[in-house]
Amino acid sequence: MKFTYLIGNGFDLNIGLKTSFTDFFNIYCNKSDYENAAIEKFKAEIRNNSFMWSDFEFQMGRYAHEVEPLGTLSIQDYFNCMENFRNEMITYLLKEEERINKFAFKNKCDTVCHRAIEYPFQYMRPGQRILLQDYLSKYNTESIEYNFIIFNYTHTFDEFLTPLGYNVAGDDNDIGHWTDDEEDSMIIDKIGEVIHVHGEFGNAILLGVNDEQQVNNPNLIKNDEFRWNYIKPIANEMLGEQHDEISKRVIEESDIIFIYGMSIGQTDKIWWQAIIKWLCDKTDSREHFLVVFSHNTKLRRNNPLDNIKNQKEIENKLLSFAPDSIKIDKNNITKHILCSLNSDIFKLDFDPFSSEY
């Protein structure tokens, strides 16, 4: 049995870090760089269209239209703008991460960690919880492997996993679950892959689009340096880290996938396509279930229609990425997409910024 968690920036935001692109814009765009007119123009573009740039990676593909001969920006100026943004963003995010009292964080998140990773079903509606528990009861004697595909550059989630033994040298604390058989025996579970699919602090950081179709300039697509640097699947392949290949294999082998803190957007299209293919896969006898932990500040929890419309919006977004090569049975697929709206699954029960241990 394999559980896979896809973790996005919503995790860092949830624990109190200001890691959204919008948070960074407030710092970046107010820092003058008078020595480079192209960068100053780029900052003004972000300032004047901050809503559009909140989906930064998608918008950087559209901004490619400003590059010659379609626009007045040279290719080198475009590179300078994007590299300036990336370097400043990394510096900013490092400072944000340093705000956390890491020693206290790793030692105090025990309860939240075990609850969120080993018992996520308690954060779902009763009908969905019973559905998954009935499904899991068929395989209760199997060991569970927990895999994590992280879309953040920070190491906060890695540290959050410390109570499960991840990143702890010589740790002897096994995780496991109890069977329901007559012997009521303990099955030892384990941590599998922990992958920063777009890079992490200390290594190459990927920032870019999903594919060539998201680049609004056919001339720029022909430039190898652009392709190697700003089309994420190509960059991953060129770097030789095999993050994409390993992550796709993990998804294909999963029984249940949980998504937390991610917007279902165009620049991660390859992952939504991989998940749709996985949901449709009938090569084994097992059903596959996708659980989306979604956060919407405008959701009215006491309004039934709001809840239903949010679920349908998530389902439709995912299905919009279905490859043309796959025949979709929408009714069947949507029965296997389960949504938990505005749940507290990763809510900390302590202040991660406190100087006290």
PDB file of N, CA and C in Angstrom, residues 72-168:
ATOM      1  N   THR A  72      10.390  44.899 -27.639  1.00  0.00           N
ATOM      2  CA  THR A  72      11.628  45.695 -27.682  1.00  0.00           C
ATOM      3  C   THR A  72      12.704  45.157 -26.746  1.00  0.00           C
ATOM      4  N   LEU A  73      12.377  44.121 -25.977  1.00  0.00           N
ATOM      5  CA  LEU A  73      13.310  43.574 -24.993  1.00  0.00           C
ATOM      6  C   LEU A  73      14.259  42.585 -25.664  1.00  0.00           C
ATOM      7  N   SER A  74      15.553  42.692 -25.384  1.00  0.00           N
ATOM      8  CA  SER A  74      16.488  41.706 -25.918  1.00  0.00           C
ATOM      9  C   SER A  74      16.359  40.408 -25.124  1.00  0.00           C
ATOM     10  N   ILE A  75      16.805  39.301 -25.712  1.00  0.00           N
ATOM     11  CA  ILE A  75      16.777  38.024 -25.006  1.00  0.00           C
ATOM     12  C   ILE A  75      17.593  38.108 -23.721  1.00  0.00           C
ATOM     13  N   GLN A  76      18.747  38.772 -23.806  1.00  0.00           N
ATOM     14  CA  GLN A  76      19.598  38.888 -22.620  1.00  0.00           C
ATOM     15  C   GLN A  76      18.921  39.703 -21.522  1.00  0.00           C
ATOM     16  N   ASP A  77      18.191  40.749 -21.929  1.00  0.00           N
ATOM     17  CA  ASP A  77      17.449  41.531 -20.936  1.00  0.00           C
ATOM     18  C   ASP A  77      16.391  40.678 -20.251  1.00  0.00           C
ATOM     19  N   TYR A  78      15.715  39.844 -21.035  1.00  0.00           N
ATOM     20  CA  TYR A  78      14.707  38.941 -20.458  1.00  0.00           C
ATOM     21  C   TYR A  78      15.367  38.007 -19.454  1.00  0.00           C
ATOM     22  N   PHE A  79      16.491  37.405 -19.844  1.00  0.00           N
ATOM     23  CA  PHE A  79      17.227  36.525 -18.925  1.00  0.00           C
ATOM     24  C   PHE A  79      17.620  37.273 -17.653  1.00  0.00           C
ATOM     25  N   ASN A  80      18.122  38.498 -17.809  1.00  0.00           N
ATOM     26  CA  ASN A  80      18.559  39.279 -16.651  1.00  0.00           C
ATOM     27  C   ASN A  80      17.400  39.545 -15.694  1.00  0.00           C
ATOM     28  N   CYS A  81      16.226  39.848 -16.238  1.00  0.00           N
ATOM     29  CA  CYS A  81      15.043  40.103 -15.407  1.00  0.00           C
ATOM     30  C   CYS A  81      14.663  38.861 -14.610  1.00  0.00           C
ATOM     31  N   MET A  82      14.609  37.726 -15.288  1.00  0.00           N
ATOM     32  CA  MET A  82      14.174  36.496 -14.631  1.00  0.00           C
ATOM     33  C   MET A  82      15.215  36.009 -13.616  1.00  0.00           C
ATOM     34  N   GLU A  83      16.488  36.176 -13.938  1.00  0.00           N
ATOM     35  CA  GLU A  83      17.522  35.755 -12.995  1.00  0.00           C
ATOM     36  C   GLU A  83      17.584  36.676 -11.788  1.00  0.00           C
ATOM     37  N   ASN A  84      17.366  37.962 -12.026  1.00  0.00           N
ATOM     38  CA  ASN A  84      17.309  38.908 -10.914  1.00  0.00           C
ATOM     39  C   ASN A  84      16.152  38.543  -9.986  1.00  0.00           C
ATOM     40  N   PHE A  85      15.020  38.230 -10.570  1.00  0.00           N
ATOM     41  CA  PHE A  85      13.852  37.849  -9.766  1.00  0.00           C
ATOM     42  C   PHE A  85      14.135  36.570  -8.988  1.00  0.00           C
ATOM     43  N   ARG A  86      14.677  35.563  -9.662  1.00  0.00           N
ATOM     44  CA  ARG A  86      14.936  34.288  -9.003  1.00  0.00           C
ATOM     45  C   ARG A  86      15.931  34.457  -7.843  1.00  0.00           C
ATOM     46  N   ASN A  87      17.020  35.166  -8.091  1.00  0.00           N
ATOM     47  CA  ASN A  87      18.032  35.338  -7.046  1.00  0.00           C
ATOM     48  C   ASN A  87      17.491  36.111  -5.845  1.00  0.00           C
ATOM     49  N   GLU A  88      16.739  37.165  -6.119  1.00  0.00           N
ATOM     50  CA  GLU A  88      16.156  37.949  -5.029  1.00  0.00           C
ATOM     51  C   GLU A  88      15.106  37.133  -4.276  1.00  0.00           C
ATOM     52  N   MET A  89      14.354  36.317  -4.998  1.00  0.00           N
ATOM     53  CA  MET A  89      13.327  35.491  -4.364  1.00  0.00           C
ATOM     54  C   MET A  89      13.954  34.451  -3.440  1.00  0.00           C
ATOM     55  N   ILE A  90      15.030  33.827  -3.881  1.00  0.00           N
ATOM     56  CA  ILE A  90      15.707  32.823  -3.052  1.00  0.00           C
ATOM     57  C   ILE A  90      16.223  33.471  -1.767  1.00  0.00           C
ATOM     58  N   THR A  91      16.836  34.650  -1.898  1.00  0.00           N
ATOM     59  CA  THR A  91      17.324  35.365  -0.716  1.00  0.00           C
ATOM     60  C   THR A  91      16.180  35.664   0.243  1.00  0.00           C
ATOM     61  N   TYR A  92      15.055  36.108  -0.320  1.00  0.00           N
ATOM     62  CA  TYR A  92      13.878  36.435   0.499  1.00  0.00           C
ATOM     63  C   TYR A  92      13.338  35.195   1.210  1.00  0.00           C
ATOM     64  N   LEU A  93      13.196  34.085   0.472  1.00  0.00           N
ATOM     65  CA  LEU A  93      12.632  32.864   1.057  1.00  0.00           C
ATOM     66  C   LEU A  93      13.546  32.278   2.128  1.00  0.00           C
ATOM     67  N   LEU A  94      14.859  32.383   1.910  1.00  0.00           N
ATOM     68  CA  LEU A  94      15.797  31.921   2.937  1.00  0.00           C
ATOM     69  C   LEU A  94      15.615  32.691   4.239  1.00  0.00           C
ATOM     70  N   LYS A  95      15.429  34.004   4.118  1.00  0.00           N
ATOM     71  CA  LYS A  95      15.205  34.815   5.317  1.00  0.00           C
ATOM     72  C   LYS A  95      13.898  34.446   5.996  1.00  0.00           C
ATOM     73  N   GLU A  96      12.873  34.154   5.182  1.00  0.00           N
ATOM     74  CA  GLU A  96      11.589  33.744   5.756  1.00  0.00           C
ATOM     75  C   GLU A  96      11.746  32.428   6.515  1.00  0.00           C
ATOM     76  N   GLU A  97      12.449  31.484   5.910  1.00  0.00           N
ATOM     77  CA  GLU A  97      12.634  30.189   6.563  1.00  0.00           C
ATOM     78  C   GLU A  97      13.424  30.329   7.857  1.00  0.00           C
ATOM     79  N   GLU A  98      14.365  31.260   7.879  1.00  0.00           N
ATOM     80  CA  GLU A  98      15.199  31.457   9.066  1.00  0.00           C
ATOM     81  C   GLU A  98      14.422  32.028  10.244  1.00  0.00           C
ATOM     82  N   ARG A  99      13.228  32.537   9.984  1.00  0.00           N
ATOM     83  CA  ARG A  99      12.393  33.060  11.075  1.00  0.00           C
ATOM     84  C   ARG A  99      11.925  31.949  12.008  1.00  0.00           C
ATOM     85  N   ILE A 100      11.889  30.716  11.501  1.00  0.00           N
ATOM     86  CA  ILE A 100      11.396  29.592  12.297  1.00  0.00           C
ATOM     87  C   ILE A 100      12.440  29.159  13.321  1.00  0.00           C
ATOM     88  N   ASN A 101      11.974  28.863  14.501  1.00  0.00           N
ATOM     89  CA  ASN A 101      12.825  28.244  15.524  1.00  0.00           C
ATOM     90  C   ASN A 101      12.888  26.754  15.176  1.00  0.00           C
ATOM     91  N   LYS A 102      13.888  26.373  14.388  1.00  0.00           N
ATOM     92  CA  LYS A 102      13.917  25.026  13.831  1.00  0.00           C
ATOM     93  C   LYS A 102      14.037  23.942  14.888  1.00  0.00           C
ATOM     94  N   PHE A 103      14.791  24.211  15.924  1.00  0.00           N
ATOM     95  CA  PHE A 103      14.941  23.202  16.973  1.00  0.00           C
ATOM     96  C   PHE A 103      13.598  22.911  17.631  1.00  0.00           C
ATOM     97  N   ALA A 104      12.886  23.967  17.967  1.00  0.00           N
ATOM     98  CA  ALA A 104      11.569  23.796  18.574  1.00  0.00           C
ATOM     99  C   ALA A 104      10.588  23.196  17.576  1.00  0.00           C
ATOM    100  N   PHE A 105      10.668  23.648  16.318  1.00  0.00           N
ATOM    101  CA  PHE A 105       9.745  23.171  15.282  1.00  0.00           C
ATOM    102  C   PHE A 105       9.842  21.661  15.119  1.00  0.00           C
ATOM    103  N   LYS A 106      11.074  21.161  15.001  1.00  0.00           N
ATOM    104  CA  LYS A 106      11.267  19.725  14.782  1.00  0.00           C
ATOM    105  C   LYS A 106      10.881  18.891  16.000  1.00  0.00           C
ATOM    106  N   ASN A 107      10.949  19.501  17.163  1.00  0.00           N
ATOM    107  CA  ASN A 107      10.671  18.743  18.375  1.00  0.00           C
ATOM    108  C   ASN A 107       9.246  18.902  18.890  1.00  0.00           C
ATOM    109  N   LYS A 108       8.515  19.865  18.357  1.00  0.00           N
ATOM    110  CA  LYS A 108       7.162  20.098  18.840  1.00  0.00           C
ATOM    111  C   LYS A 108       6.062  19.658  17.876  1.00  0.00           C
ATOM    112  N   CYS A 109       6.432  19.306  16.651  1.00  0.00           N
ATOM    113  CA  CYS A 109       5.396  18.990  15.662  1.00  0.00           C
ATOM    114  C   CYS A 109       5.013  17.508  15.657  1.00  0.00           C
ATOM    115  N   ASP A 110       5.442  16.785  16.679  1.00  0.00           N
ATOM    116  CA  ASP A 110       5.195  15.341  16.740  1.00  0.00           C
ATOM    117  C   ASP A 110       3.721  14.989  16.568  1.00  0.00           C
ATOM    118  N   THR A 111       2.855  15.586  17.386  1.00  0.00           N
ATOM    119  CA  THR A 111       1.431  15.244  17.354  1.00  0.00           C
ATOM    120  C   THR A 111       0.800  15.582  16.010  1.00  0.00           C
ATOM    121  N   VAL A 112       1.074  16.792  15.529  1.00  0.00           N
ATOM    122  CA  VAL A 112       0.494  17.231  14.262  1.00  0.00           C
ATOM    123  C   VAL A 112       0.986  16.365  13.113  1.00  0.00           C
ATOM    124  N   CYS A 113       2.261  16.029  13.119  1.00  0.00           N
ATOM    125  CA  CYS A 113       2.850  15.224  12.050  1.00  0.00           C
ATOM    126  C   CYS A 113       2.210  13.844  11.965  1.00  0.00           C
ATOM    127  N   HIS A 114       2.184  13.129  13.079  1.00  0.00           N
ATOM    128  CA  HIS A 114       1.598  11.787  13.065  1.00  0.00           C
ATOM    129  C   HIS A 114       0.122  11.831  12.679  1.00  0.00           C
ATOM    130  N   ARG A 115      -0.581  12.822  13.196  1.00  0.00           N
ATOM    131  CA  ARG A 115      -2.009  12.946  12.915  1.00  0.00           C
ATOM    132  C   ARG A 115      -2.266  13.197  11.428  1.00  0.00           C
ATOM    133  N   ALA A 116      -1.485  14.103  10.836  1.00  0.00           N
ATOM    134  CA  ALA A 116      -1.703  14.501   9.449  1.00  0.00           C
ATOM    135  C   ALA A 116      -1.275  13.430   8.452  1.00  0.00           C
ATOM    136  N   ILE A 117      -0.167  12.764   8.736  1.00  0.00           N
ATOM    137  CA  ILE A 117       0.379  11.798   7.779  1.00  0.00           C
ATOM    138  C   ILE A 117      -0.247  10.402   7.939  1.00  0.00           C
ATOM    139  N   GLU A 118      -0.409   9.956   9.161  1.00  0.00           N
ATOM    140  CA  GLU A 118      -0.896   8.599   9.377  1.00  0.00           C
ATOM    141  C   GLU A 118      -2.415   8.503   9.505  1.00  0.00           C
ATOM    142  N   TYR A 119      -3.072   9.610   9.867  1.00  0.00           N
ATOM    143  CA  TYR A 119      -4.515   9.574  10.058  1.00  0.00           C
ATOM    144  C   TYR A 119      -5.206  10.737   9.343  1.00  0.00           C
ATOM    145  N   PRO A 120      -4.962  10.916   8.046  1.00  0.00           N
ATOM    146  CA  PRO A 120      -5.534  12.069   7.329  1.00  0.00           C
ATOM    147  C   PRO A 120      -7.045  11.983   7.133  1.00  0.00           C
ATOM    148  N   PHE A 121      -7.603  10.787   7.256  1.00  0.00           N
ATOM    149  CA  PHE A 121      -9.022  10.607   6.942  1.00  0.00           C
ATOM    150  C   PHE A 121      -9.939  11.297   7.935  1.00  0.00           C
ATOM    151  N   GLN A 122      -9.423  11.594   9.124  1.00  0.00           N
ATOM    152  CA  GLN A 122     -10.258  12.264  10.114  1.00  0.00           C
ATOM    153  C   GLN A 122     -10.599  13.690   9.693  1.00  0.00           C
ATOM    154  N   TYR A 123      -9.920  14.211   8.675  1.00  0.00           N
ATOM    155  CA  TYR A 123     -10.185  15.562   8.199  1.00  0.00           C
ATOM    156  C   TYR A 123     -11.107  15.573   6.981  1.00  0.00           C
ATOM    157  N   MET A 124     -11.787  14.465   6.754  1.00  0.00           N
ATOM    158  CA  MET A 124     -12.678  14.352   5.616  1.00  0.00           C
ATOM    159  C   MET A 124     -14.118  14.186   6.094  1.00  0.00           C
ATOM    160  N   ARG A 125     -15.053  14.427   5.201  1.00  0.00           N
ATOM    161  CA  ARG A 125     -16.458  14.258   5.545  1.00  0.00           C
ATOM    162  C   ARG A 125     -16.739  12.788   5.841  1.00  0.00           C
ATOM    163  N   PRO A 126     -17.702  12.509   6.705  1.00  0.00           N
ATOM    164  CA  PRO A 126     -17.951  11.120   7.151  1.00  0.00           C
ATOM    165  C   PRO A 126     -18.116  10.114   6.016  1.00  0.00           C
ATOM    166  N   GLY A 127     -18.875  10.486   4.998  1.00  0.00           N
ATOM    167  CA  GLY A 127     -19.095   9.547   3.897  1.00  0.00           C
ATOM    168  C   GLY A 127     -17.819   9.192   3.169  1.00  0.00           C
ATOM    169  N   GLN A 128     -16.973  10.190   2.921  1.00  0.00           N
ATOM    170  CA  GLN A 128     -15.695   9.964   2.244  1.00  0.00           C
ATOM    171  C   GLN A 128     -14.745   9.190   3.146  1.00  0.00           C
ATOM    172  N   ARG A 129     -14.758   9.514   4.425  1.00  0.00           N
ATOM    173  CA  ARG A 129     -13.889   8.812   5.384  1.00  0.00           C
ATOM    174  C   ARG A 129     -14.239   7.326   5.439  1.00  0.00           C
ATOM    175  N   ILE A 130     -15.518   7.018   5.496  1.00  0.00           N
ATOM    176  CA  ILE A 130     -15.952   5.615   5.556  1.00  0.00           C
ATOM    177  C   ILE A 130     -15.586   4.891   4.268  1.00  0.00           C
ATOM    178  N   LEU A 131     -15.750   5.579   3.130  1.00  0.00           N
ATOM    179  CA  LEU A 131     -15.401   4.988   1.833  1.00  0.00           C
ATOM    180  C   LEU A 131     -13.941   4.556   1.807  1.00  0.00           C
ATOM    181  N   LEU A 132     -13.035   5.440   2.246  1.00  0.00           N
ATOM    182  CA  LEU A 132     -11.608   5.121   2.221  1.00  0.00           C
ATOM    183  C   LEU A 132     -11.230   4.091   3.274  1.00  0.00           C
ATOM    184  N   GLN A 133     -11.848   4.165   4.423  1.00  0.00           N
ATOM    185  CA  GLN A 133     -11.540   3.188   5.465  1.00  0.00           C
ATOM    186  C   GLN A 133     -11.986   1.788   5.061  1.00  0.00           C
ATOM    187  N   ASP A 134     -13.121   1.686   4.395  1.00  0.00           N
ATOM    188  CA  ASP A 134     -13.571   0.387   3.875  1.00  0.00           C
ATOM    189  C   ASP A 134     -12.599  -0.135   2.816  1.00  0.00           C
ATOM    190  N   TYR A 135     -12.127   0.768   1.970  1.00  0.00           N
ATOM    191  CA  TYR A 135     -11.164   0.395   0.939  1.00  0.00           C
ATOM    192  C   TYR A 135      -9.862  -0.102   1.564  1.00  0.00           C
ATOM    193  N   LEU A 136      -9.357   0.630   2.549  1.00  0.00           N
ATOM    194  CA  LEU A 136      -8.092   0.269   3.190  1.00  0.00           C
ATOM    195  C   LEU A 136      -8.192  -1.013   4.007  1.00  0.00           C
ATOM    196  N   SER A 137      -9.373  -1.311   4.517  1.00  0.00           N
ATOM    197  CA  SER A 137      -9.537  -2.517   5.336  1.00  0.00           C
ATOM    198  C   SER A 137      -9.228  -3.786   4.549  1.00  0.00           C
ATOM    199  N   LYS A 138      -9.341  -3.721   3.228  1.00  0.00           N
ATOM    200  CA  LYS A 138      -9.044  -4.890   2.380  1.00  0.00           C
ATOM    201  C   LYS A 138      -7.542  -5.189   2.360  1.00  0.00           C
ATOM    202  N   TYR A 139      -6.732  -4.173   2.665  1.00  0.00           N
ATOM    203  CA  TYR A 139      -5.282  -4.311   2.562  1.00  0.00           C
ATOM    204  C   TYR A 139      -4.602  -3.998   3.891  1.00  0.00           C
ATOM    205  N   ASN A 140      -5.319  -4.215   4.970  1.00  0.00           N
ATOM    206  CA  ASN A 140      -4.857  -3.798   6.292  1.00  0.00           C
ATOM    207  C   ASN A 140      -3.591  -4.514   6.747  1.00  0.00           C
ATOM    208  N   THR A 141      -3.321  -5.677   6.166  1.00  0.00           N
ATOM    209  CA  THR A 141      -2.125  -6.435   6.571  1.00  0.00           C
ATOM    210  C   THR A 141      -0.892  -6.025   5.763  1.00  0.00           C
ATOM    211  N   GLU A 142      -1.050  -5.097   4.824  1.00  0.00           N
ATOM    212  CA  GLU A 142       0.091  -4.629   4.037  1.00  0.00           C
ATOM    213  C   GLU A 142       0.783  -3.451   4.726  1.00  0.00           C
ATOM    214  N   SER A 143       2.085  -3.382   4.565  1.00  0.00           N
ATOM    215  CA  SER A 143       2.835  -2.228   5.044  1.00  0.00           C
ATOM    216  C   SER A 143       2.491  -1.010   4.185  1.00  0.00           C
ATOM    217  N   ILE A 144       2.477   0.169   4.805  1.00  0.00           N
ATOM    218  CA  ILE A 144       2.221   1.411   4.080  1.00  0.00           C
ATOM    219  C   ILE A 144       3.538   2.139   3.842  1.00  0.00           C
ATOM    220  N   GLU A 145       3.758   2.542   2.605  1.00  0.00           N
ATOM    221  CA  GLU A 145       4.912   3.373   2.264  1.00  0.00           C
ATOM    222  C   GLU A 145       4.414   4.785   1.997  1.00  0.00           C
ATOM    223  N   TYR A 146       4.982   5.753   2.715  1.00  0.00           N
ATOM    224  CA  TYR A 146       4.600   7.152   2.563  1.00  0.00           C
ATOM    225  C   TYR A 146       5.613   7.867   1.685  1.00  0.00           C
ATOM    226  N   ASN A 147       5.140   8.440   0.589  1.00  0.00           N
ATOM    227  CA  ASN A 147       6.006   9.183  -0.320  1.00  0.00           C
ATOM    228  C   ASN A 147       5.571  10.647  -0.360  1.00  0.00           C
ATOM    229  N   PHE A 148       6.536  11.535  -0.615  1.00  0.00           N
ATOM    230  CA  PHE A 148       6.254  12.965  -0.581  1.00  0.00           C
ATOM    231  C   PHE A 148       6.906  13.646  -1.782  1.00  0.00           C
ATOM    232  N   ILE A 149       6.081  14.309  -2.580  1.00  0.00           N
ATOM    233  CA  ILE A 149       6.574  15.113  -3.700  1.00  0.00           C
ATOM    234  C   ILE A 149       6.337  16.569  -3.314  1.00  0.00           C
ATOM    235  N   ILE A 150       7.422  17.297  -3.058  1.00  0.00           N
ATOM    236  CA  ILE A 150       7.349  18.645  -2.503  1.00  0.00           C
ATOM    237  C   ILE A 150       7.626  19.663  -3.605  1.00  0.00           C
ATOM    238  N   PHE A 151       6.740  20.640  -3.738  1.00  0.00           N
ATOM    239  CA  PHE A 151       6.881  21.661  -4.774  1.00  0.00           C
ATOM    240  C   PHE A 151       7.463  22.961  -4.219  1.00  0.00           C
ATOM    241  N   ASN A 152       7.901  22.938  -2.959  1.00  0.00           N
ATOM    242  CA  ASN A 152       8.495  24.105  -2.317  1.00  0.00           C
ATOM    243  C   ASN A 152      10.021  24.019  -2.378  1.00  0.00           C
ATOM    244  N   TYR A 153      10.653  25.178  -2.314  1.00  0.00           N
ATOM    245  CA  TYR A 153      12.114  25.230  -2.255  1.00  0.00           C
ATOM    246  C   TYR A 153      12.615  25.140  -0.818  1.00  0.00           C
ATOM    247  N   THR A 154      11.771  25.476   0.136  1.00  0.00           N
ATOM    248  CA  THR A 154      12.159  25.467   1.541  1.00  0.00           C
ATOM    249  C   THR A 154      12.251  24.038   2.064  1.00  0.00           C
ATOM    250  N   HIS A 155      12.822  23.901   3.262  1.00  0.00           N
ATOM    251  CA  HIS A 155      12.952  22.594   3.887  1.00  0.00           C
ATOM    252  C   HIS A 155      12.007  22.425   5.072  1.00  0.00           C
ATOM    253  N   THR A 156      10.999  23.278   5.155  1.00  0.00           N
ATOM    254  CA  THR A 156      10.092  23.209   6.305  1.00  0.00           C
ATOM    255  C   THR A 156       9.341  21.885   6.364  1.00  0.00           C
ATOM    256  N   PHE A 157       8.910  21.378   5.223  1.00  0.00           N
ATOM    257  CA  PHE A 157       8.168  20.122   5.264  1.00  0.00           C
ATOM    258  C   PHE A 157       9.082  18.947   5.597  1.00  0.00           C
ATOM    259  N   ASP A 158      10.316  18.981   5.116  1.00  0.00           N
ATOM    260  CA  ASP A 158      11.280  17.937   5.480  1.00  0.00           C
ATOM    261  C   ASP A 158      11.435  17.887   7.003  1.00  0.00           C
ATOM    262  N   GLU A 159      11.551  19.074   7.611  1.00  0.00           N
ATOM    263  CA  GLU A 159      11.703  19.132   9.060  1.00  0.00           C
ATOM    264  C   GLU A 159      10.431  18.714   9.784  1.00  0.00           C
ATOM    265  N   PHE A 160       9.304  18.979   9.170  1.00  0.00           N
ATOM    266  CA  PHE A 160       8.018  18.560   9.734  1.00  0.00           C
ATOM    267  C   PHE A 160       7.944  17.039   9.844  1.00  0.00           C
ATOM    268  N   LEU A 161       8.634  16.342   8.933  1.00  0.00           N
ATOM    269  CA  LEU A 161       8.618  14.871   8.922  1.00  0.00           C
ATOM    270  C   LEU A 161       9.563  14.246   9.945  1.00  0.00           C
ATOM    271  N   THR A 162      10.324  15.064  10.668  1.00  0.00           N
ATOM    272  CA  THR A 162      11.294  14.552  11.630  1.00  0.00           C
ATOM    273  C   THR A 162      10.699  13.539  12.612  1.00  0.00           C
ATOM    274  N   PRO A 163       9.500  13.761  13.172  1.00  0.00           N
ATOM    275  CA  PRO A 163       8.943  12.774  14.112  1.00  0.00           C
ATOM    276  C   PRO A 163       8.714  11.395  13.509  1.00  0.00           C
ATOM    277  N   LEU A 164       8.643  11.315  12.177  1.00  0.00           N
ATOM    278  CA  LEU A 164       8.469  10.013  11.520  1.00  0.00           C
ATOM    279  C   LEU A 164       9.812   9.358  11.215  1.00  0.00           C
ATOM    280  N   GLY A 165      10.891   9.998  11.637  1.00  0.00           N
ATOM    281  CA  GLY A 165      12.216   9.411  11.444  1.00  0.00           C
ATOM    282  C   GLY A 165      12.944   9.916  10.230  1.00  0.00           C
ATOM    283  N   TYR A 166      12.310  10.770   9.421  1.00  0.00           N
ATOM    284  CA  TYR A 166      12.983  11.276   8.227  1.00  0.00           C
ATOM    285  C   TYR A 166      14.056  12.285   8.621  1.00  0.00           C
ATOM    286  N   ASN A 167      15.224  12.156   8.019  1.00  0.00           N
ATOM    287  CA  ASN A 167      16.359  13.060   8.270  1.00  0.00           C
ATOM    288  C   ASN A 167      16.913  12.951   9.683  1.00  0.00           C
ATOM    289  N   VAL A 168      16.642  11.844  10.358  1.00  0.00           N
ATOM    290  CA  VAL A 168      17.178  11.649  11.702  1.00  0.00           C
ATOM    291  C   VAL A 168      18.116  10.453  11.664  1.00  0.00           C
TER     292      VAL A 168
END
